[in-house]
Amino acid sequence: MSTTASRRSSSTLETVRNLLERPLASYQLVLGTTGLLLGLGLIMVLSASSVFALRVYGNSFEIFSRQAIFAVVGLVGMVIAMRIPLERVRQLSRPVLLVVVVLIGLTFTPLGMDINGNRNWIPLFAGFNLQPSEFAKLAIVMWIADLYTRRHRHLGTPRFVITPVVPIAGAVSALVVFQKDLGTAVILFAIIAGMLWVAGLPLKPMLGFGAGLVVLLLFFVATAQHRVDRFMSFLNPMADPEQSGYQAIKAMMGFARGGFWGLGLGSSRQKWGALPEAHTDFILAVIGEELGLAGSLVILALFGLLAYTGFRIAHRSRDRFARYLAAGITIWLTTQAIINIGMVLGLLPVIGVPLPLVSYGGSSMLATLAALGLLANCATTEPGAARALSVSRRAKARKKQRAGR
């Protein structure tokens, strides 16, 4: 029996290996994981927000409808990002960063809005708002990828790796901090650090940069009482169970009630008002309660697969810009997912970071889908991928023609 099991395991591994060797494997993995996370996210936003939406808007589907609209618009943007030539993306990197900085600057004018203590929103129309800092993540990744592509011959010298990346990207991050949005700023800092590492910054300056970031973050935490309270509640949520530790305790209760298989889709008790931000930053707690540990592990596995695929593209791509772009996007989305999951599980302080593609949030949805479209675009620069994709598209076009006839 053990020999039979060993043969089956070997056969399965061989099948997976053969599938991963196909030219379009990375491209299809990006699209597949994106579709699954987006679908699960829409289902869970509907479930987690229904009670809150009914109480606030008189319609259980109001928040889900908004998320669905952003998902459709985001998918259109994703398709455009998949088709646009990467050379054109490089040309757009600096204008996009400039536009994002201008939009962030507008949040400090009377056009800006305060939501939950953060001044990082610009009102649009029909109750929709824009959060420019979400697009700053993609803009910084694009700009750094273009800069390092142009400087690839000089990246062996640390000063060419550090400047002007740290001053300019750090200034954009500082603007986000001034919006009182430390969570997004942490993601931006992580992107900068990750891109420095990808560019080959030596260990000593890398450690120095990391130490400087830790000191800077501690300073930002110490200068705001609500951040100090959140940090202290992370160390001991039970010390203030009705205030700073409230969210963490309710999230843990949700996971505890869910068990392995969960209470069933739509059966969460925490979403009835006990858990704040149930459909946004803490949606994983609702997933854990309704779908149990099994459903939570599916989410973790999908993000793990997406991280593997992104770094695989960065490693296999023959295009320098695609390598840096794929690495930056993967670092961003993986870091954000880890921080959100750690925050909900009580392993990290609560800093208000959404779970990509799963949490409610229009600006986050649009920026994330555009980034994943670019990641799929980068996958076409792997050996043989562009030709295989062209053949596949021609075959589909011929099938449509035959069906039309």
Short mmCIF file of C-alpha atoms in Angstrom, two decimals:
data_model
loop_
_atom_site.label_atom_id
_atom_site.label_comp_id
_atom_site.label_asym_id
_atom_site.label_seq_id
_atom_site.Cartn_x
_atom_site.Cartn_y
_atom_site.Cartn_z
CA MET A 1 0.00 0.00 0.00
CA SER A 2 2.83 2.34 0.83
CA THR A 3 4.40 1.61 -2.57
CA THR A 4 1.10 2.40 -4.32
CA ALA A 5 0.69 5.63 -2.34
CA SER A 6 4.26 6.61 -3.17
CA ARG A 7 3.63 6.01 -6.87
CA ARG A 8 0.44 8.10 -6.79
CA SER A 9 2.26 10.92 -5.01
CA SER A 10 5.08 10.78 -7.53
CA SER A 11 2.61 10.79 -10.41
CA THR A 12 0.77 13.79 -8.95
CA LEU A 13 4.00 15.75 -8.51
CA GLU A 14 5.03 14.90 -12.07
CA THR A 15 1.67 16.12 -13.37
CA VAL A 16 1.98 19.40 -11.45
CA ARG A 17 5.54 19.83 -12.68
CA ASN A 18 4.45 19.31 -16.29
CA LEU A 19 1.63 21.82 -15.88
CA LEU A 20 4.00 24.44 -14.45
CA GLU A 21 6.38 23.96 -17.38
CA ARG A 22 3.72 25.09 -19.85
CA PRO A 23 4.47 28.56 -21.29
CA LEU A 24 1.21 30.09 -20.07
CA ALA A 25 1.21 28.49 -16.61
CA SER A 26 2.04 31.71 -14.74
CA TYR A 27 -0.42 33.74 -16.83
CA GLN A 28 -3.23 31.30 -16.10
CA LEU A 29 -2.34 31.10 -12.40
CA VAL A 30 -2.61 34.88 -12.07
CA LEU A 31 -6.02 34.92 -13.75
CA GLY A 32 -7.24 31.88 -11.81
CA THR A 33 -6.24 33.09 -8.34
CA THR A 34 -7.55 36.56 -9.11
CA GLY A 35 -10.92 35.19 -10.21
CA LEU A 36 -11.26 32.93 -7.17
CA LEU A 37 -10.28 35.63 -4.66
CA LEU A 38 -12.57 38.16 -6.34
CA GLY A 39 -15.51 35.76 -6.38
CA LEU A 40 -15.03 34.74 -2.76
CA GLY A 41 -14.58 38.38 -1.80
CA LEU A 42 -17.87 39.46 -3.40
CA ILE A 43 -19.75 36.61 -1.71
CA MET A 44 -18.29 37.45 1.69
CA VAL A 45 -18.83 41.20 1.30
CA LEU A 46 -22.51 40.47 0.64
CA SER A 47 -22.70 38.25 3.70
CA ALA A 48 -20.65 40.45 6.05
CA SER A 49 -22.29 43.75 5.07
CA SER A 50 -25.94 42.76 4.72
CA VAL A 51 -26.98 43.63 8.29
CA PHE A 52 -25.00 46.88 8.38
CA ALA A 53 -26.30 47.92 4.93
CA LEU A 54 -29.91 47.23 5.94
CA ARG A 55 -29.54 49.31 9.09
CA VAL A 56 -27.77 52.27 7.44
CA TYR A 57 -29.20 52.30 3.89
CA GLY A 58 -32.41 50.29 4.23
CA ASN A 59 -31.13 47.83 1.60
CA SER A 60 -29.12 44.70 2.42
CA PHE A 61 -27.52 44.72 -1.05
CA GLU A 62 -26.35 48.37 -1.07
CA ILE A 63 -22.70 47.78 -0.10
CA PHE A 64 -22.46 44.62 -2.20
CA SER A 65 -23.84 46.51 -5.21
CA ARG A 66 -21.18 49.18 -4.86
CA GLN A 67 -18.46 46.55 -4.55
CA ALA A 68 -19.80 44.75 -7.62
CA ILE A 69 -19.69 48.00 -9.62
CA PHE A 70 -16.07 48.58 -8.62
CA ALA A 71 -15.28 44.95 -9.48
CA VAL A 72 -16.69 45.34 -13.01
CA VAL A 73 -14.83 48.63 -13.57
CA GLY A 74 -11.70 47.06 -12.10
CA LEU A 75 -11.94 44.05 -14.42
CA VAL A 76 -12.13 46.41 -17.40
CA GLY A 77 -9.00 48.12 -16.09
CA MET A 78 -7.36 44.74 -15.58
CA VAL A 79 -8.00 43.73 -19.19
CA ILE A 80 -6.52 47.03 -20.38
CA ALA A 81 -3.48 46.52 -18.15
CA MET A 82 -3.04 43.00 -19.55
CA ARG A 83 -3.04 44.24 -23.16
CA ILE A 84 -1.05 47.50 -22.91
CA PRO A 85 2.60 47.13 -24.05
CA LEU A 86 5.03 47.15 -21.13
CA GLU A 87 7.07 49.84 -22.85
CA ARG A 88 4.01 52.06 -22.72
CA VAL A 89 3.64 51.24 -19.02
CA ARG A 90 7.20 52.44 -18.50
CA GLN A 91 6.42 55.71 -20.26
CA LEU A 92 3.38 56.22 -18.02
CA SER A 93 5.20 55.49 -14.74
CA ARG A 94 6.34 59.05 -14.01
CA PRO A 95 3.10 60.80 -15.10
CA VAL A 96 1.05 58.33 -13.03
CA LEU A 97 3.17 59.00 -9.94
CA LEU A 98 2.82 62.75 -10.46
CA VAL A 99 -0.98 62.51 -10.80
CA VAL A 100 -1.22 60.38 -7.66
CA VAL A 101 0.87 62.88 -5.68
CA VAL A 102 -1.38 65.73 -6.86
CA LEU A 103 -4.48 63.77 -5.82
CA ILE A 104 -2.98 63.07 -2.40
CA GLY A 105 -2.22 66.77 -2.10
CA LEU A 106 -5.89 67.57 -2.83
CA THR A 107 -6.92 65.65 0.27
CA PHE A 108 -5.30 68.41 2.36
CA THR A 109 -7.50 71.05 0.69
CA PRO A 110 -11.23 71.65 1.33
CA LEU A 111 -11.87 68.93 -1.27
CA GLY A 112 -10.55 66.31 1.15
CA MET A 113 -12.75 64.25 3.47
CA ASP A 114 -12.20 62.81 6.94
CA ILE A 115 -13.40 59.23 7.42
CA ASN A 116 -12.63 57.37 10.65
CA GLY A 117 -10.03 59.98 11.54
CA ASN A 118 -8.06 59.67 8.29
CA ARG A 119 -8.06 62.54 5.80
CA ASN A 120 -7.35 60.48 2.72
CA TRP A 121 -10.56 60.67 0.68
CA ILE A 122 -11.85 62.80 -2.19
CA PRO A 123 -15.63 62.75 -2.82
CA LEU A 124 -16.69 61.87 -6.38
CA PHE A 125 -20.42 61.43 -7.09
CA ALA A 126 -23.45 59.43 -5.91
CA GLY A 127 -21.78 58.72 -2.57
CA PHE A 128 -18.61 57.25 -4.13
CA ASN A 129 -15.24 58.39 -2.79
CA LEU A 130 -11.67 58.08 -4.09
CA GLN A 131 -8.71 57.13 -1.90
CA PRO A 132 -5.57 58.26 -3.83
CA SER A 133 -3.16 56.58 -1.41
CA GLU A 134 -4.33 53.17 -2.67
CA PHE A 135 -3.09 54.07 -6.16
CA ALA A 136 0.18 55.35 -4.68
CA LYS A 137 1.19 51.71 -4.11
CA LEU A 138 0.95 50.88 -7.82
CA ALA A 139 2.45 54.22 -8.89
CA ILE A 140 5.54 53.74 -6.71
CA VAL A 141 6.05 50.18 -7.94
CA MET A 142 5.84 51.30 -11.58
CA TRP A 143 8.18 54.25 -11.04
CA ILE A 144 10.83 52.25 -9.16
CA ALA A 145 10.66 49.42 -11.73
CA ASP A 146 11.28 51.89 -14.56
CA LEU A 147 14.10 53.61 -12.67
CA TYR A 148 15.93 50.37 -11.89
CA THR A 149 15.46 49.17 -15.47
CA ARG A 150 17.23 52.30 -16.74
CA ARG A 151 19.94 51.96 -14.09
CA HIS A 152 20.52 48.21 -14.28
CA ARG A 153 24.21 48.61 -15.19
CA HIS A 154 24.85 50.68 -12.05
CA LEU A 155 22.87 48.76 -9.45
CA GLY A 156 26.06 47.25 -8.06
CA THR A 157 26.71 50.66 -6.45
CA PRO A 158 24.50 51.20 -3.36
CA ARG A 159 23.96 54.91 -3.94
CA PHE A 160 22.39 54.23 -7.34
CA VAL A 161 20.01 51.79 -5.65
CA ILE A 162 19.06 54.11 -2.80
CA THR A 163 18.77 57.46 -4.58
CA PRO A 164 16.38 58.86 -5.60
CA VAL A 165 14.14 55.94 -4.58
CA VAL A 166 14.28 56.49 -0.83
CA PRO A 167 13.90 60.31 -0.90
CA ILE A 168 11.06 60.45 -3.45
CA ALA A 169 9.13 57.33 -2.45
CA GLY A 170 9.73 58.22 1.20
CA ALA A 171 8.24 61.68 0.61
CA VAL A 172 5.11 60.13 -0.92
CA SER A 173 4.86 57.83 2.09
CA ALA A 174 5.24 60.83 4.39
CA LEU A 175 2.27 62.52 2.69
CA VAL A 176 0.21 59.41 3.46
CA VAL A 177 1.37 59.51 7.09
CA PHE A 178 0.23 63.14 7.29
CA GLN A 179 -3.19 61.90 6.17
CA LYS A 180 -3.09 59.87 9.43
CA ASP A 181 -3.19 56.65 7.41
CA LEU A 182 -0.32 54.72 8.97
CA GLY A 183 -1.56 51.39 7.59
CA THR A 184 -1.14 52.41 3.94
CA ALA A 185 2.18 54.08 4.79
CA VAL A 186 3.46 50.79 6.24
CA ILE A 187 2.64 49.04 2.94
CA LEU A 188 4.50 51.77 1.03
CA PHE A 189 7.52 51.40 3.32
CA ALA A 190 7.43 47.63 2.73
CA ILE A 191 7.33 48.16 -1.05
CA ILE A 192 10.36 50.46 -0.88
CA ALA A 193 12.31 48.00 1.29
CA GLY A 194 11.35 45.08 -0.93
CA MET A 195 12.38 46.85 -4.13
CA LEU A 196 15.74 47.79 -2.57
CA TRP A 197 16.25 44.12 -1.76
CA VAL A 198 15.24 43.02 -5.28
CA ALA A 199 17.69 45.54 -6.76
CA GLY A 200 20.50 43.90 -4.80
CA LEU A 201 21.20 46.40 -2.03
CA PRO A 202 23.97 44.90 0.15
CA LEU A 203 23.11 43.49 3.57
CA LYS A 204 24.69 46.22 5.70
CA PRO A 205 22.83 49.20 4.18
CA MET A 206 19.71 47.03 3.98
CA LEU A 207 19.85 46.39 7.72
CA GLY A 208 20.45 50.09 8.31
CA PHE A 209 17.40 50.98 6.23
CA GLY A 210 15.31 48.42 8.09
CA ALA A 211 16.42 49.74 11.48
CA GLY A 212 15.60 53.28 10.39
CA LEU A 213 12.11 52.17 9.34
CA VAL A 214 11.49 50.52 12.71
CA VAL A 215 12.54 53.68 14.55
CA LEU A 216 10.37 55.82 12.26
CA LEU A 217 7.31 53.62 12.78
CA LEU A 218 7.78 53.63 16.55
CA PHE A 219 7.96 57.42 16.40
CA PHE A 220 4.69 57.63 14.44
CA VAL A 221 3.02 55.26 16.90
CA ALA A 222 4.26 57.21 19.92
CA THR A 223 3.00 60.56 18.57
CA ALA A 224 -0.67 59.48 18.41
CA GLN A 225 -2.54 58.26 21.49
CA HIS A 226 -4.93 56.04 19.53
CA ARG A 227 -1.95 54.25 17.96
CA VAL A 228 -0.38 53.77 21.37
CA ASP A 229 -3.66 52.31 22.62
CA ARG A 230 -3.84 49.92 19.66
CA PHE A 231 -0.25 48.80 20.18
CA MET A 232 -0.83 48.19 23.89
CA SER A 233 -4.05 46.30 23.18
CA PHE A 234 -2.13 44.11 20.73
CA LEU A 235 0.16 43.10 23.58
CA ASN A 236 -2.83 42.40 25.86
CA PRO A 237 -6.32 42.81 24.34
CA MET A 238 -7.98 41.85 27.62
CA ALA A 239 -6.49 44.90 29.35
CA ASP A 240 -9.13 47.11 27.68
CA PRO A 241 -11.80 44.74 26.32
CA GLU A 242 -14.42 47.45 25.73
CA GLN A 243 -12.21 49.96 23.86
CA SER A 244 -8.83 49.35 22.22
CA GLY A 245 -9.01 45.56 22.54
CA TYR A 246 -12.62 45.24 21.41
CA GLN A 247 -12.05 44.44 17.72
CA ALA A 248 -9.33 41.86 18.39
CA ILE A 249 -11.47 40.07 20.99
CA LYS A 250 -14.55 39.95 18.74
CA ALA A 251 -12.44 38.67 15.85
CA MET A 252 -11.07 35.87 18.04
CA MET A 253 -14.62 35.02 19.13
CA GLY A 254 -15.63 34.72 15.47
CA PHE A 255 -12.83 32.27 14.71
CA ALA A 256 -13.58 30.30 17.89
CA ARG A 257 -17.28 29.94 17.02
CA GLY A 258 -16.52 28.93 13.44
CA GLY A 259 -14.48 25.89 14.34
CA PHE A 260 -13.21 23.86 11.39
CA TRP A 261 -16.23 23.86 9.06
CA GLY A 262 -17.90 27.12 10.18
CA LEU A 263 -21.47 28.02 11.10
CA GLY A 264 -22.51 28.25 7.45
CA LEU A 265 -22.57 31.03 4.89
CA GLY A 266 -24.62 33.96 6.20
CA SER A 267 -24.71 32.64 9.78
CA SER A 268 -22.14 34.96 11.39
CA ARG A 269 -23.16 36.52 14.68
CA GLN A 270 -20.36 39.08 14.79
CA LYS A 271 -21.65 40.93 11.70
CA TRP A 272 -24.81 41.92 13.59
CA GLY A 273 -22.96 44.89 15.04
CA ALA A 274 -20.56 43.23 17.49
CA LEU A 275 -17.53 43.41 15.18
CA PRO A 276 -16.67 46.88 13.77
CA GLU A 277 -15.50 46.98 10.12
CA ALA A 278 -16.80 43.45 9.57
CA HIS A 279 -17.01 43.86 5.78
CA THR A 280 -13.76 45.84 5.41
CA ASP A 281 -10.57 45.26 7.41
CA PHE A 282 -11.95 42.41 9.55
CA ILE A 283 -13.76 40.41 6.88
CA LEU A 284 -11.48 37.42 7.51
CA ALA A 285 -13.05 37.06 10.97
CA VAL A 286 -16.47 36.68 9.31
CA ILE A 287 -14.98 34.16 6.89
CA GLY A 288 -13.55 32.22 9.84
CA GLU A 289 -16.91 32.23 11.60
CA GLU A 290 -19.05 31.30 8.59
CA LEU A 291 -16.68 29.08 6.60
CA GLY A 292 -14.48 27.96 9.47
CA LEU A 293 -10.81 27.10 9.43
CA ALA A 294 -11.33 25.29 6.11
CA GLY A 295 -12.52 28.47 4.37
CA SER A 296 -9.78 30.56 5.98
CA LEU A 297 -7.14 28.10 4.78
CA VAL A 298 -8.52 28.38 1.24
CA ILE A 299 -7.96 32.16 1.39
CA LEU A 300 -4.44 31.66 2.76
CA ALA A 301 -3.67 29.07 0.06
CA LEU A 302 -4.84 31.39 -2.73
CA PHE A 303 -2.66 34.25 -1.48
CA GLY A 304 0.24 31.84 -1.10
CA LEU A 305 -0.27 30.66 -4.69
CA LEU A 306 -0.45 34.25 -5.91
CA ALA A 307 2.80 35.10 -4.11
CA TYR A 308 4.51 32.04 -5.61
CA THR A 309 3.28 32.95 -9.08
CA GLY A 310 4.40 36.57 -8.81
CA PHE A 311 7.94 35.69 -7.73
CA ARG A 312 8.04 32.94 -10.36
CA ILE A 313 7.25 35.54 -13.04
CA ALA A 314 9.94 37.87 -11.67
CA HIS A 315 12.45 35.02 -11.77
CA ARG A 316 11.58 33.63 -15.21
CA SER A 317 10.90 36.80 -17.16
CA ARG A 318 13.41 37.88 -19.81
CA ASP A 319 12.36 41.52 -19.60
CA ARG A 320 14.09 43.60 -16.90
CA PHE A 321 11.17 45.96 -16.40
CA ALA A 322 8.76 43.02 -16.11
CA ARG A 323 11.02 41.46 -13.46
CA TYR A 324 11.02 44.54 -11.25
CA LEU A 325 7.34 45.26 -11.87
CA ALA A 326 6.27 41.69 -11.05
CA ALA A 327 8.45 41.62 -7.94
CA GLY A 328 7.11 44.97 -6.70
CA ILE A 329 3.46 44.04 -7.24
CA THR A 330 3.99 40.69 -5.50
CA ILE A 331 5.76 42.30 -2.53
CA TRP A 332 2.92 44.82 -2.19
CA LEU A 333 0.01 42.36 -2.31
CA THR A 334 1.75 39.68 -0.24
CA THR A 335 2.78 42.14 2.47
CA GLN A 336 -0.70 43.66 2.63
CA ALA A 337 -2.32 40.22 2.89
CA ILE A 338 0.11 39.14 5.63
CA ILE A 339 -0.48 42.32 7.64
CA ASN A 340 -4.28 42.06 7.37
CA ILE A 341 -4.32 38.37 8.28
CA GLY A 342 -1.89 38.92 11.16
CA MET A 343 -3.97 41.87 12.38
CA VAL A 344 -7.22 39.89 12.39
CA LEU A 345 -5.59 36.89 14.08
CA GLY A 346 -4.13 39.12 16.80
CA LEU A 347 -0.54 38.51 15.69
CA LEU A 348 -0.01 42.16 14.65
CA PRO A 349 -1.38 45.51 15.88
CA VAL A 350 -4.57 46.82 14.26
CA ILE A 351 -3.51 49.39 11.62
CA GLY A 352 -6.45 49.39 9.22
CA VAL A 353 -5.26 47.50 6.12
CA PRO A 354 -7.81 45.78 3.80
CA LEU A 355 -7.42 42.22 2.53
CA PRO A 356 -6.75 42.57 -1.23
CA LEU A 357 -9.73 41.61 -3.45
CA VAL A 358 -11.68 40.34 -0.43
CA SER A 359 -12.36 43.37 1.80
CA TYR A 360 -14.87 46.02 0.77
CA GLY A 361 -13.27 49.11 -0.78
CA GLY A 362 -13.55 50.60 -4.26
CA SER A 363 -10.17 52.31 -4.52
CA SER A 364 -8.39 49.23 -3.20
CA MET A 365 -10.29 47.03 -5.66
CA LEU A 366 -9.44 49.21 -8.68
CA ALA A 367 -5.74 49.52 -7.79
CA THR A 368 -5.38 45.80 -7.02
CA LEU A 369 -7.05 44.60 -10.22
CA ALA A 370 -4.96 47.01 -12.32
CA ALA A 371 -1.84 45.65 -10.62
CA LEU A 372 -2.87 42.05 -11.26
CA GLY A 373 -3.52 42.91 -14.90
CA LEU A 374 0.05 44.20 -15.13
CA LEU A 375 1.28 41.05 -13.37
CA ALA A 376 -0.47 38.90 -15.99
CA ASN A 377 1.07 41.16 -18.64
CA CYS A 378 4.51 40.50 -17.14
CA ALA A 379 3.79 36.74 -17.29
CA THR A 380 3.65 36.97 -21.09
CA THR A 381 7.36 37.87 -21.10
CA GLU A 382 8.28 34.38 -19.86
CA PRO A 383 9.92 32.08 -22.45
CA GLY A 384 7.38 31.02 -25.08
CA ALA A 385 4.44 32.69 -23.33
CA ALA A 386 3.78 35.47 -25.85
CA ARG A 387 3.74 33.05 -28.78
CA ALA A 388 1.49 30.57 -26.94
CA LEU A 389 -0.92 33.35 -26.01
CA SER A 390 -1.03 34.59 -29.60
CA VAL A 391 -1.78 31.08 -30.89
CA SER A 392 -4.50 30.65 -28.24
CA ARG A 393 -6.16 33.95 -29.16
CA ARG A 394 -6.13 33.13 -32.88
CA ALA A 395 -7.69 29.72 -32.16
CA LYS A 396 -10.46 31.35 -30.12
CA ALA A 397 -11.08 33.89 -32.86
CA ARG A 398 -11.45 31.10 -35.42
CA LYS A 399 -13.93 29.30 -33.16
CA LYS A 400 -16.02 32.44 -32.85
CA GLN A 401 -16.02 32.88 -36.61
CA ARG A 402 -17.20 29.31 -37.13
CA ALA A 403 -19.90 29.72 -34.47
CA GLY A 404 -21.06 32.92 -36.19
CA ARG A 405 -21.36 31.15 -39.50
#
